[in-house]
XYZ file of C-alpha atoms in Angstrom:
682
model
C 30.110 -4.805 60.929
C 30.409 -2.625 57.877
C 28.030 -3.122 54.823
C 28.831 -2.246 51.269
C 26.402 0.740 49.574
C 25.519 -1.698 47.432
C 24.054 -4.182 49.847
C 22.857 -1.734 52.151
C 20.781 -0.046 49.696
C 19.202 -2.850 47.777
C 15.807 -1.783 47.005
C 13.162 -4.199 49.429
C 10.136 -3.058 46.999
C 9.055 -1.706 44.258
C 8.612 1.541 44.878
C 12.264 1.458 46.072
C 13.624 0.023 42.401
C 15.488 3.014 39.973
C 14.950 3.454 36.789
C 13.139 0.264 35.386
C 9.443 1.216 36.072
C 8.352 0.015 32.825
C 8.988 -3.914 34.831
C 7.528 -2.402 38.193
C 4.509 -1.362 36.950
C 3.929 -4.573 34.617
C 4.350 -7.223 38.151
C 2.523 -4.726 40.205
C -0.586 -4.805 38.214
C -0.274 -8.972 37.563
C 0.303 -9.284 41.767
C -2.743 -7.236 41.972
C -4.925 -8.431 39.479
C -3.990 -12.310 40.552
C -2.468 -12.612 36.835
C 0.631 -14.542 37.701
C 2.703 -16.450 35.130
C 5.210 -19.382 36.100
C 8.008 -18.325 34.960
C 9.890 -15.044 34.201
C 12.799 -13.857 32.360
C 15.162 -10.976 33.428
C 17.479 -9.670 31.202
C 19.743 -6.760 31.005
C 23.600 -6.119 31.674
C 25.008 -6.157 35.022
C 24.228 -3.922 38.347
C 21.031 -2.881 36.441
C 18.433 -4.452 38.968
C 17.536 -8.675 37.583
C 18.374 -10.472 40.974
C 16.837 -7.386 43.081
C 13.374 -7.564 40.911
C 13.156 -11.503 41.432
C 13.910 -11.328 45.521
C 11.239 -8.597 45.868
C 9.165 -10.348 43.523
C 9.319 -13.620 45.707
C 8.891 -11.466 48.539
C 5.373 -10.728 47.034
C 4.033 -14.046 46.664
C 5.389 -15.476 50.038
C 4.456 -12.245 51.900
C 1.907 -13.209 55.065
C -0.170 -10.964 54.581
C -1.017 -12.540 50.844
C 0.170 -11.989 47.278
C 0.495 -8.284 47.494
C 2.730 -6.042 45.657
C 3.392 -4.408 48.692
C 5.388 -6.836 51.163
C 4.292 -5.569 55.079
C 8.500 -6.447 56.105
C 7.916 -6.948 59.419
C 6.778 -10.613 58.879
C 9.064 -13.869 58.872
C 8.609 -13.999 55.914
C 9.680 -10.924 54.147
C 12.910 -10.727 57.069
C 13.903 -13.858 55.794
C 13.743 -13.063 52.614
C 15.662 -9.965 53.002
C 18.114 -11.874 54.955
C 18.681 -14.674 52.319
C 17.555 -17.326 54.734
C 14.124 -18.474 53.432
C 14.310 -21.996 52.743
C 11.438 -22.107 50.218
C 13.762 -19.300 47.586
C 16.176 -21.631 45.974
C 19.114 -19.375 44.559
C 21.234 -20.991 42.232
C 23.988 -20.122 39.741
C 23.675 -22.178 36.988
C 27.311 -20.530 36.145
C 28.845 -23.342 38.700
C 26.087 -25.580 38.322
C 25.947 -26.527 34.727
C 25.798 -30.063 34.516
C 21.934 -31.855 33.505
C 23.130 -34.000 36.730
C 22.707 -30.995 38.787
C 19.360 -29.984 37.067
C 18.108 -32.973 36.968
C 18.474 -32.937 40.766
C 16.936 -29.559 41.497
C 13.662 -30.970 39.175
C 13.644 -34.114 41.430
C 12.263 -31.897 44.231
C 10.400 -29.529 42.439
C 6.482 -31.948 42.547
C 6.905 -30.886 46.793
C 5.230 -28.718 48.305
C 6.828 -25.832 49.858
C 7.864 -26.359 53.526
C 7.270 -22.686 55.231
C 5.915 -20.500 52.383
C 3.061 -19.955 49.806
C 5.526 -20.755 46.742
C 8.049 -22.543 46.102
C 10.704 -19.911 43.816
C 13.117 -21.431 41.873
C 15.777 -18.078 40.901
C 18.000 -19.258 38.565
C 20.956 -16.402 38.328
C 22.878 -16.495 34.910
C 20.893 -18.702 33.421
C 22.381 -18.965 29.991
C 24.918 -20.796 31.357
C 23.280 -23.872 31.803
C 24.415 -26.712 29.094
C 21.977 -27.967 26.270
C 21.121 -31.604 28.145
C 20.363 -28.927 30.845
C 17.912 -26.682 28.846
C 16.001 -30.127 27.885
C 15.741 -31.905 30.999
C 14.195 -28.169 31.849
C 11.910 -28.096 29.299
C 9.120 -30.312 30.194
C 8.222 -28.929 33.893
C 9.183 -25.672 32.641
C 6.339 -25.700 30.779
C 3.928 -27.143 33.139
C 4.922 -27.132 36.178
C 2.845 -27.092 40.106
C 1.075 -25.105 41.206
C 3.334 -24.352 44.191
C 6.237 -23.585 41.546
C 7.780 -20.574 40.109
C 10.564 -19.937 38.382
C 12.603 -16.988 37.705
C 15.494 -16.616 35.598
C 18.221 -14.093 35.430
C 21.198 -13.566 32.587
C 23.223 -10.847 30.746
C 22.675 -12.461 27.465
C 19.671 -14.061 26.370
C 21.033 -14.758 23.013
C 22.279 -17.727 24.363
C 19.275 -19.107 25.765
C 17.447 -21.532 23.552
C 14.232 -20.401 22.314
C 12.059 -23.126 23.598
C 13.166 -21.520 26.691
C 12.358 -17.890 25.931
C 8.603 -18.757 24.549
C 8.339 -20.582 27.904
C 8.508 -17.497 30.009
C 7.863 -13.839 30.358
C 10.049 -11.668 28.990
C 11.092 -8.167 31.463
C 13.909 -6.333 29.554
C 16.075 -3.896 31.875
C 18.003 -1.023 30.397
C 21.127 0.542 31.859
C 20.119 3.672 33.944
C 20.513 7.022 32.940
C 23.248 9.669 34.269
C 20.477 11.735 35.199
C 19.095 8.678 37.736
C 22.355 7.397 38.843
C 23.335 11.015 40.184
C 20.223 11.689 41.914
C 20.543 7.835 43.335
C 23.904 8.212 44.440
C 23.387 11.980 46.068
C 20.513 10.591 48.091
C 23.055 8.107 49.402
C 25.763 10.299 50.223
C 23.476 12.593 52.110
C 21.781 9.984 54.101
C 25.313 8.957 54.912
C 26.514 12.297 55.763
C 29.307 12.182 53.309
C 30.851 15.352 52.208
C 30.599 14.788 48.264
C 31.126 17.394 44.899
C 28.447 17.382 42.002
C 31.236 16.972 39.561
C 32.173 13.562 41.371
C 29.270 12.039 41.562
C 28.649 13.446 37.747
C 32.001 11.724 37.014
C 31.051 8.831 39.066
C 28.020 7.877 37.014
C 29.226 8.233 33.682
C 31.735 6.038 34.552
C 29.479 3.047 35.816
C 28.161 2.855 32.224
C 24.469 2.515 33.474
C 24.896 -0.119 36.155
C 23.948 1.237 39.508
C 25.550 -1.371 40.997
C 28.887 -0.669 39.814
C 28.061 3.277 40.566
C 27.871 2.344 44.426
C 30.789 0.500 44.396
C 32.931 3.364 43.015
C 31.218 5.438 45.638
C 32.584 3.651 48.025
C 36.198 3.470 46.644
C 35.927 7.225 45.767
C 34.825 7.604 49.978
C 38.154 5.176 50.752
C 40.293 7.104 48.389
C 39.363 10.332 49.356
C 39.412 9.968 52.777
C 35.028 10.188 54.199
C 34.890 12.419 51.155
C 34.011 12.184 47.801
C 35.907 15.369 45.477
C 36.061 15.793 41.658
C 39.547 15.362 41.574
C 40.172 12.420 43.898
C 37.314 10.331 41.431
C 39.971 11.585 38.544
C 43.148 10.576 39.949
C 41.031 7.188 40.960
C 39.849 6.265 37.647
C 42.683 7.468 35.410
C 40.114 9.301 33.785
C 41.319 12.465 30.925
C 40.916 16.235 32.236
C 38.282 17.310 29.843
C 40.361 20.566 29.603
C 43.049 19.212 27.875
C 41.142 17.856 25.149
C 39.397 21.243 24.370
C 43.030 22.610 24.650
C 43.931 20.487 22.289
C 41.038 21.157 19.702
C 41.387 24.781 20.063
C 45.414 24.510 19.488
C 44.789 22.583 15.892
C 42.098 24.931 15.025
C 44.217 28.001 15.529
C 47.309 26.259 14.312
C 49.320 26.519 17.481
C 51.763 24.206 16.731
C 54.124 24.713 19.777
C 51.224 24.362 21.636
C 50.460 21.046 20.424
C 53.746 19.610 21.048
C 53.396 20.619 24.778
C 49.992 18.400 24.746
C 52.006 15.715 23.293
C 54.687 15.522 25.654
C 52.456 15.864 28.465
C 50.046 13.097 27.134
C 53.715 11.259 26.954
C 54.998 12.318 30.618
C 51.397 11.410 31.973
C 51.824 8.039 30.080
C 47.725 8.153 29.910
C 46.504 5.691 27.832
C 46.135 7.350 24.545
C 43.194 4.884 23.031
C 40.846 6.671 26.292
C 42.508 10.251 25.148
C 40.897 9.818 21.579
C 38.024 8.513 22.608
C 37.690 11.472 24.806
C 38.622 13.682 21.661
C 35.646 11.958 19.865
C 32.745 12.118 22.638
C 34.201 15.961 22.867
C 33.663 16.879 19.060
C 30.237 15.189 19.079
C 29.136 17.034 21.976
C 30.580 20.321 20.297
C 28.448 19.565 17.141
C 25.256 18.861 19.190
C 25.723 21.788 20.912
C 25.801 23.511 17.556
C 22.545 22.513 16.553
C 20.726 22.159 19.822
C 22.050 25.119 21.623
C 19.836 24.457 24.862
C 20.970 20.799 25.566
C 22.058 20.484 29.352
C 25.192 20.896 29.969
C 26.420 18.941 33.632
C 30.365 19.922 34.104
C 31.797 22.311 36.227
C 31.460 26.182 35.192
C 34.876 26.046 33.325
C 34.688 23.259 31.086
C 30.860 24.185 30.300
C 32.207 27.734 29.225
C 34.614 25.998 26.870
C 32.301 23.744 25.568
C 30.066 26.867 24.363
C 32.953 28.717 23.463
C 34.355 26.041 21.234
C 30.686 25.265 19.629
C 30.628 28.700 18.596
C 34.092 29.219 17.273
C 34.500 26.031 15.062
C 32.330 25.894 11.950
C 30.043 22.875 11.639
C 31.754 21.391 8.603
C 34.939 21.737 10.236
C 33.889 19.934 13.573
C 32.483 17.151 10.401
C 36.336 16.934 9.399
C 38.206 16.771 12.683
C 35.305 13.920 13.550
C 35.707 11.744 10.639
C 39.785 12.290 11.227
C 39.772 10.983 14.511
C 37.063 8.138 14.172
C 39.562 6.853 11.314
C 42.657 7.423 14.271
C 40.674 5.429 16.987
C 40.368 2.455 13.779
C 43.480 2.720 13.137
C 45.270 2.708 16.309
C 45.607 -1.442 16.164
C 47.632 -0.474 12.819
C 49.958 1.251 14.515
C 53.610 0.114 15.548
C 52.144 1.470 19.348
C 49.065 2.985 20.282
C 51.300 5.911 21.228
C 52.655 6.206 17.572
C 48.920 5.889 16.346
C 47.428 8.774 18.393
C 50.391 11.127 17.909
C 49.850 10.560 13.815
C 46.157 11.619 14.097
C 46.631 14.359 16.108
C 49.167 15.490 13.251
C 46.498 14.719 10.676
C 44.071 16.874 11.911
C 46.776 19.431 11.714
C 47.520 19.262 8.598
C 43.718 18.983 7.540
C 42.706 21.860 9.493
C 41.069 24.837 8.103
C 43.786 27.367 6.044
C 43.792 30.695 7.822
C 43.162 33.786 5.802
C 45.753 34.981 4.009
C 47.898 31.222 4.066
C 48.573 29.626 0.053
C 48.955 26.314 -0.867
C 51.957 25.908 -3.573
C 51.331 22.408 -5.810
C 54.696 22.905 -7.672
C 57.570 25.231 -9.148
C 55.599 26.625 -11.674
C 54.295 29.731 -10.516
C 50.973 29.017 -12.914
C 50.442 26.107 -10.466
C 50.067 28.142 -7.232
C 46.438 27.866 -5.656
C 45.223 30.411 -3.485
C 43.087 29.339 -0.736
C 39.567 30.793 -0.142
C 39.274 30.993 3.339
C 35.784 31.552 4.565
C 35.646 33.302 7.630
C 32.553 34.058 7.786
C 29.332 32.386 9.713
C 26.460 32.782 6.889
C 28.894 30.565 4.199
C 25.956 28.154 2.931
C 25.719 24.583 2.338
C 26.000 22.785 -1.199
C 22.801 22.245 -0.867
C 21.623 25.902 0.144
C 23.778 27.392 -2.737
C 21.501 25.735 -5.554
C 18.925 28.305 -4.120
C 21.342 31.347 -3.962
C 19.837 34.026 -6.631
C 22.077 35.385 -9.527
C 22.869 39.124 -8.571
C 26.011 39.794 -11.475
C 26.534 43.800 -13.127
C 28.673 42.103 -15.417
C 27.709 42.581 -19.394
C 28.244 39.018 -20.314
C 27.930 35.721 -19.072
C 31.252 33.851 -18.210
C 31.836 30.682 -18.925
C 32.740 27.538 -17.284
C 34.713 24.523 -18.600
C 35.851 21.252 -17.241
C 39.308 21.328 -18.048
C 42.122 23.007 -16.743
C 43.521 24.992 -19.122
C 46.685 27.306 -19.277
C 47.335 29.903 -21.824
C 50.114 29.697 -24.244
C 52.042 32.939 -25.521
C 51.217 33.432 -29.091
C 53.142 32.127 -31.333
C 56.483 33.613 -32.797
C 56.723 34.291 -36.562
C 58.267 31.377 -38.196
C 60.768 31.274 -41.136
C 58.364 29.324 -43.031
C 55.241 30.769 -44.295
C 51.982 29.055 -41.680
C 49.408 27.604 -43.299
C 46.477 28.648 -40.851
C 48.397 31.270 -38.136
C 46.125 31.466 -35.754
C 45.149 35.020 -34.169
C 44.298 34.143 -31.073
C 46.113 32.227 -27.865
C 45.568 28.610 -28.306
C 44.545 26.668 -24.866
C 46.077 23.567 -24.736
C 44.459 20.726 -21.744
C 47.069 20.036 -18.676
C 44.869 19.332 -16.238
C 41.137 18.568 -15.361
C 38.785 20.812 -12.911
C 41.055 23.923 -12.840
C 40.058 27.498 -14.722
C 42.133 30.225 -15.059
C 40.814 33.738 -14.131
C 41.328 37.441 -15.730
C 40.120 39.465 -12.822
C 40.869 43.035 -14.838
C 38.671 42.167 -16.878
C 36.022 39.663 -15.161
C 35.985 37.120 -17.600
C 37.462 33.013 -17.607
C 39.084 31.807 -20.114
C 38.600 28.652 -21.189
C 38.974 25.656 -24.275
C 35.304 26.413 -25.569
C 35.261 28.643 -28.277
C 32.226 29.975 -27.984
C 33.375 31.296 -24.756
C 36.700 32.678 -25.819
C 34.574 34.306 -28.995
C 32.569 36.583 -25.936
C 35.272 37.707 -24.056
C 36.894 41.777 -25.392
C 39.761 42.456 -26.841
C 41.785 42.411 -23.104
C 41.478 38.480 -22.564
C 42.396 38.091 -26.248
C 45.845 39.640 -25.304
C 46.362 37.329 -22.205
C 50.054 36.240 -21.734
C 51.782 33.336 -20.059
C 53.243 35.205 -16.697
C 53.805 34.541 -13.474
C 51.071 36.954 -12.499
C 48.457 34.682 -13.753
C 46.832 32.090 -10.721
C 45.022 29.446 -11.128
C 42.118 27.668 -8.799
C 40.442 24.769 -8.958
C 36.549 24.075 -9.316
C 34.718 21.452 -9.022
C 33.598 19.424 -12.227
C 30.721 20.073 -14.211
C 28.330 18.408 -15.929
C 27.159 21.250 -17.492
C 28.328 25.076 -18.742
C 27.095 27.072 -15.627
C 27.571 30.633 -15.097
C 29.623 32.331 -12.765
C 28.680 34.758 -9.591
C 30.859 37.256 -8.066
C 30.994 36.577 -4.801
C 32.955 36.777 -2.475
C 33.573 35.158 1.670
C 31.902 37.950 3.917
C 33.811 40.190 5.761
C 33.832 39.393 10.009
C 32.848 42.458 11.286
C 33.669 42.119 14.129
C 37.430 41.545 13.237
C 40.325 44.078 12.423
C 40.224 45.438 8.958
C 42.913 43.428 6.986
C 43.643 43.683 3.706
C 40.881 41.923 1.414
C 41.047 40.318 -2.218
C 38.024 39.188 -3.706
C 37.565 35.728 -4.993
C 34.589 34.489 -7.140
C 33.274 31.410 -7.126
C 31.295 28.973 -9.583
C 27.809 27.649 -8.480
C 27.199 24.278 -9.968
C 23.993 25.477 -11.467
C 22.466 28.208 -13.072
C 19.813 29.404 -10.987
C 16.861 30.881 -11.540
C 16.436 34.736 -11.039
C 14.253 35.636 -8.061
C 13.675 39.538 -8.845
C 10.980 40.680 -11.050
C 12.454 43.449 -11.891
C 15.585 43.646 -14.198
C 19.025 42.747 -13.119
C 20.607 46.449 -14.285
C 17.245 47.865 -12.174
C 18.636 46.212 -8.999
C 21.811 47.334 -9.203
C 21.067 50.588 -9.736
C 18.268 50.495 -6.937
C 21.438 49.560 -4.734
C 23.762 52.489 -6.072
C 21.419 55.001 -5.054
C 20.884 54.018 -1.589
C 23.577 55.098 -0.295
C 25.118 58.446 -1.232
C 27.793 58.751 0.975
C 30.716 59.635 -0.508
C 33.085 56.328 -1.242
C 36.539 57.387 -2.938
C 38.482 57.778 -0.039
C 37.084 54.878 1.520
C 39.051 51.486 2.361
C 37.336 47.773 0.513
C 36.978 46.843 4.553
C 34.864 49.804 5.190
C 33.059 49.623 2.165
C 31.920 46.013 3.222
C 31.069 46.888 6.682
C 27.381 47.227 7.868
C 26.026 51.006 8.649
C 25.104 50.557 12.301
C 21.329 50.925 13.449
C 18.934 51.663 15.991
C 17.201 48.363 16.379
C 13.930 50.397 17.171
C 10.227 51.330 15.653
C 9.573 49.221 12.547
C 12.058 46.788 10.918
C 13.464 47.926 7.781
C 16.110 46.471 4.806
C 19.034 47.748 6.633
C 17.940 47.084 10.445
C 17.107 43.299 9.335
C 20.375 42.916 7.642
C 22.409 44.939 10.781
C 20.826 42.521 13.089
C 21.023 39.246 11.495
C 24.403 39.602 10.353
C 25.815 40.654 13.955
C 23.681 38.228 15.430
C 24.473 34.524 17.036
C 22.626 32.956 14.742
C 23.892 29.334 13.134
C 24.996 29.664 8.954
C 22.312 28.018 7.829
C 19.583 30.452 9.719
C 21.643 33.823 8.667
C 21.873 32.564 4.709
C 18.134 31.907 5.010
C 17.451 35.275 6.731
C 19.483 37.373 3.898
C 16.896 35.560 1.060
C 14.203 37.353 2.797
C 12.556 40.810 3.949
C 11.201 41.582 8.204
C 8.336 44.009 7.770
C 6.517 45.509 10.635
C 7.309 46.281 14.281
C 10.604 45.624 16.074
C 9.049 43.864 19.671
C 5.877 43.800 18.186
C 3.806 42.224 15.057
C 6.658 41.846 12.138
C 6.107 39.492 9.062
C 9.033 37.387 7.553
C 8.715 37.991 3.572
C 10.794 35.279 1.710
C 10.095 33.216 -1.749
C 7.993 29.955 -1.246
C 10.582 27.580 -2.524
C 12.439 28.080 0.861
C 8.965 26.825 2.889
C 11.389 23.497 3.549
C 14.407 25.105 4.450
C 12.125 27.432 7.008
C 10.312 24.742 8.285
C 13.187 23.670 9.596
C 14.549 26.373 10.992
C 11.943 28.345 11.678
C 12.387 28.154 15.248
C 15.657 29.030 15.966
C 14.844 32.136 14.244
C 11.847 32.989 15.915
C 13.686 32.030 18.979
C 16.369 34.329 18.614
C 14.064 37.169 17.705
C 11.893 36.342 21.159
C 14.885 36.611 23.312
C 16.133 40.354 21.994
C 12.589 41.370 21.898
C 9.961 39.486 24.064
C 6.882 40.811 22.553
C 7.597 39.613 19.223
C 4.730 38.289 17.422
C 6.987 36.469 14.279
C 5.002 35.288 11.058
C 5.955 34.261 7.744
C 3.924 35.140 4.361
C 5.747 33.484 1.017
C 5.789 35.604 -2.284
C 8.070 36.455 -4.833
C 10.077 39.450 -3.401
C 10.361 42.117 -6.506
C 13.173 44.374 -4.436
C 16.390 44.012 -3.357
C 17.227 41.702 -0.544
C 20.533 41.639 2.179
C 21.659 38.891 -0.231
C 21.539 41.833 -3.146
C 23.029 44.356 -0.828
C 25.992 41.988 0.303
C 26.741 41.299 -3.518
C 27.132 45.008 -4.179
C 28.940 45.600 -1.356
C 31.315 43.178 -2.649
C 31.221 44.397 -6.150
C 33.136 47.844 -4.885
C 34.893 46.479 -2.732
C 36.288 44.754 -5.332
C 36.748 48.143 -7.578
C 38.083 49.927 -4.766
C 40.546 47.300 -3.855
C 41.912 47.562 -7.759
C 42.043 51.163 -7.655
C 44.048 51.358 -4.586
C 46.269 48.568 -6.083
C 46.479 50.713 -9.494
C 47.774 54.206 -7.352
C 50.675 52.034 -5.535
C 54.022 53.248 -6.901
C 55.677 50.331 -6.712
C 52.649 48.602 -8.968
C 52.671 51.661 -11.292
C 56.715 51.084 -11.416
C 56.237 47.224 -11.964
C 53.725 47.815 -14.609
C 55.782 50.688 -16.255
C 59.111 48.528 -16.529
C 57.762 45.492 -17.714
C 54.943 46.321 -19.801
C 52.944 44.155 -17.663
C 48.962 44.127 -16.364
C 47.212 43.325 -13.217
C 45.520 40.332 -12.749
C 43.237 38.031 -11.423
C 43.057 40.348 -8.498
C 41.126 38.868 -5.196
C 39.715 40.087 -2.124
C 39.817 38.211 0.854
C 39.154 38.509 4.238
């Protein structure tokens, strides 16, 4: 007669036990040294080996060779225990014998000596189901039983046990088995059974078992029957009603790229297949977690098929860390809102639409806040991989070539036109335009002049004559800034262009920092600027802005220099955080040899966390690299300085090209206009 795998391959000794080494080690040591307790309590989830360990322990106590940790398996006692007919092993199902009368009947037989074995072993399964009166009746006997009696308790819910019972037992908590352990065990069993099986299918069964080896073996039996004697991945997915991971990856990719038609097709596919949307959403949350984890642990072992592994790695590199965090938060919120929706399908689809609505904006997209052209907000699309986090922005060094410091106000301001002459005399006519507060957290930037117009009169007096003639017009764009508690300085900082992308029209975006940053350079800013200006003597008169922003190709051989260092890390696959750190230091020494990374002391904490990733990236390309770090103030230019200067040059070149356009010239001459708020965007 066929015997199910869970019974056929039940461990018969501690050596065959899977995944519970901490329990088998303690019991083996106690048996070998004769330090046996009179009551043991085994706790853990279903199918992890509680009853199995109790039976092995009973066999060890009554083996005819003596009390041993390795029963002989050939004597009459061992065979009787294995076959479930050993008379001195009393197995009791507490779920069906909860009454106090049943417990009293059990205790009446305790004083009698064992009939066949050395010890009389009471194995009470699901002991938490006993009533309070039954526990009270058991307490005295459990505390001081006869020498020939051993109590073995097993339960999945130890919280329901009275503390008085727990204190009289040695408690062992059995942990759920890891997926790797279950996978290895299932593979060995299927090989013994000569059953063809896909590794992906075995892994899927192990994952679905959720730490229970018995569940895994039962699912394997079911998969063998479903697959007609074989275990295939597709059969396992169909049998368990699992969602194809590739669909989840396609959904995330379509959302990230704003492919609304593709998202619509996937939603229709979910409807047609009548999938459990709660499972789909769970899978989506798990996938986002996995992608975020891969970004910081790229060496994480992947156990899926080759196709799925390839998609996982691709997505982890494609989507930025902050975007993944946003997607994860929205998906978790949608998961909690499923119960609030009219139907679960509705809640799931609204969650997907919310992911689309809050996705990062693509390059060139704008969000319109109203019909008034002055309320247009230009979105800053960050396409570079070196975007600093808010904590890292505070450590950035300020480099500017503007002649005056720019001032940011906390309020949103708009500029009114100069007052019209009134028929009656004005007591105090205002010579300059009046700034009226309309909203908070907005600033107006005059890019042609390089100035911010705010409510602060001291800042207004610092502006030149051009800014005083600033008129309210449709060419003025306003964009929000974060709330400040202090007056801050402005850095002319644009997003770094993606040198691998196709050349597009660039506009410069200026970002306001929240804190005045210390200057890391010992030489004056003007000297730094001049030094950068003289580094590249090529004629840039005919270059496009995107060409100015591109890095010159370098041959990565010989000695490190500034250009080679910047070219390498900006074109590498380093994480955004590591690239942000790298641009504030200078590498010296030999490529593929002894090299020293010079960086200011203030970045020590940041470097201590990211050093390993930087060193591994260098050694993966140049195995002989000996990476060292030296903390010192840098009195020369850095890649960060170079990038800022390239952006400044690209901006001025963009202004020059716009002024040469015939259409722009015509508009300026016709309407007596001027260019305002020119932005460079990648």
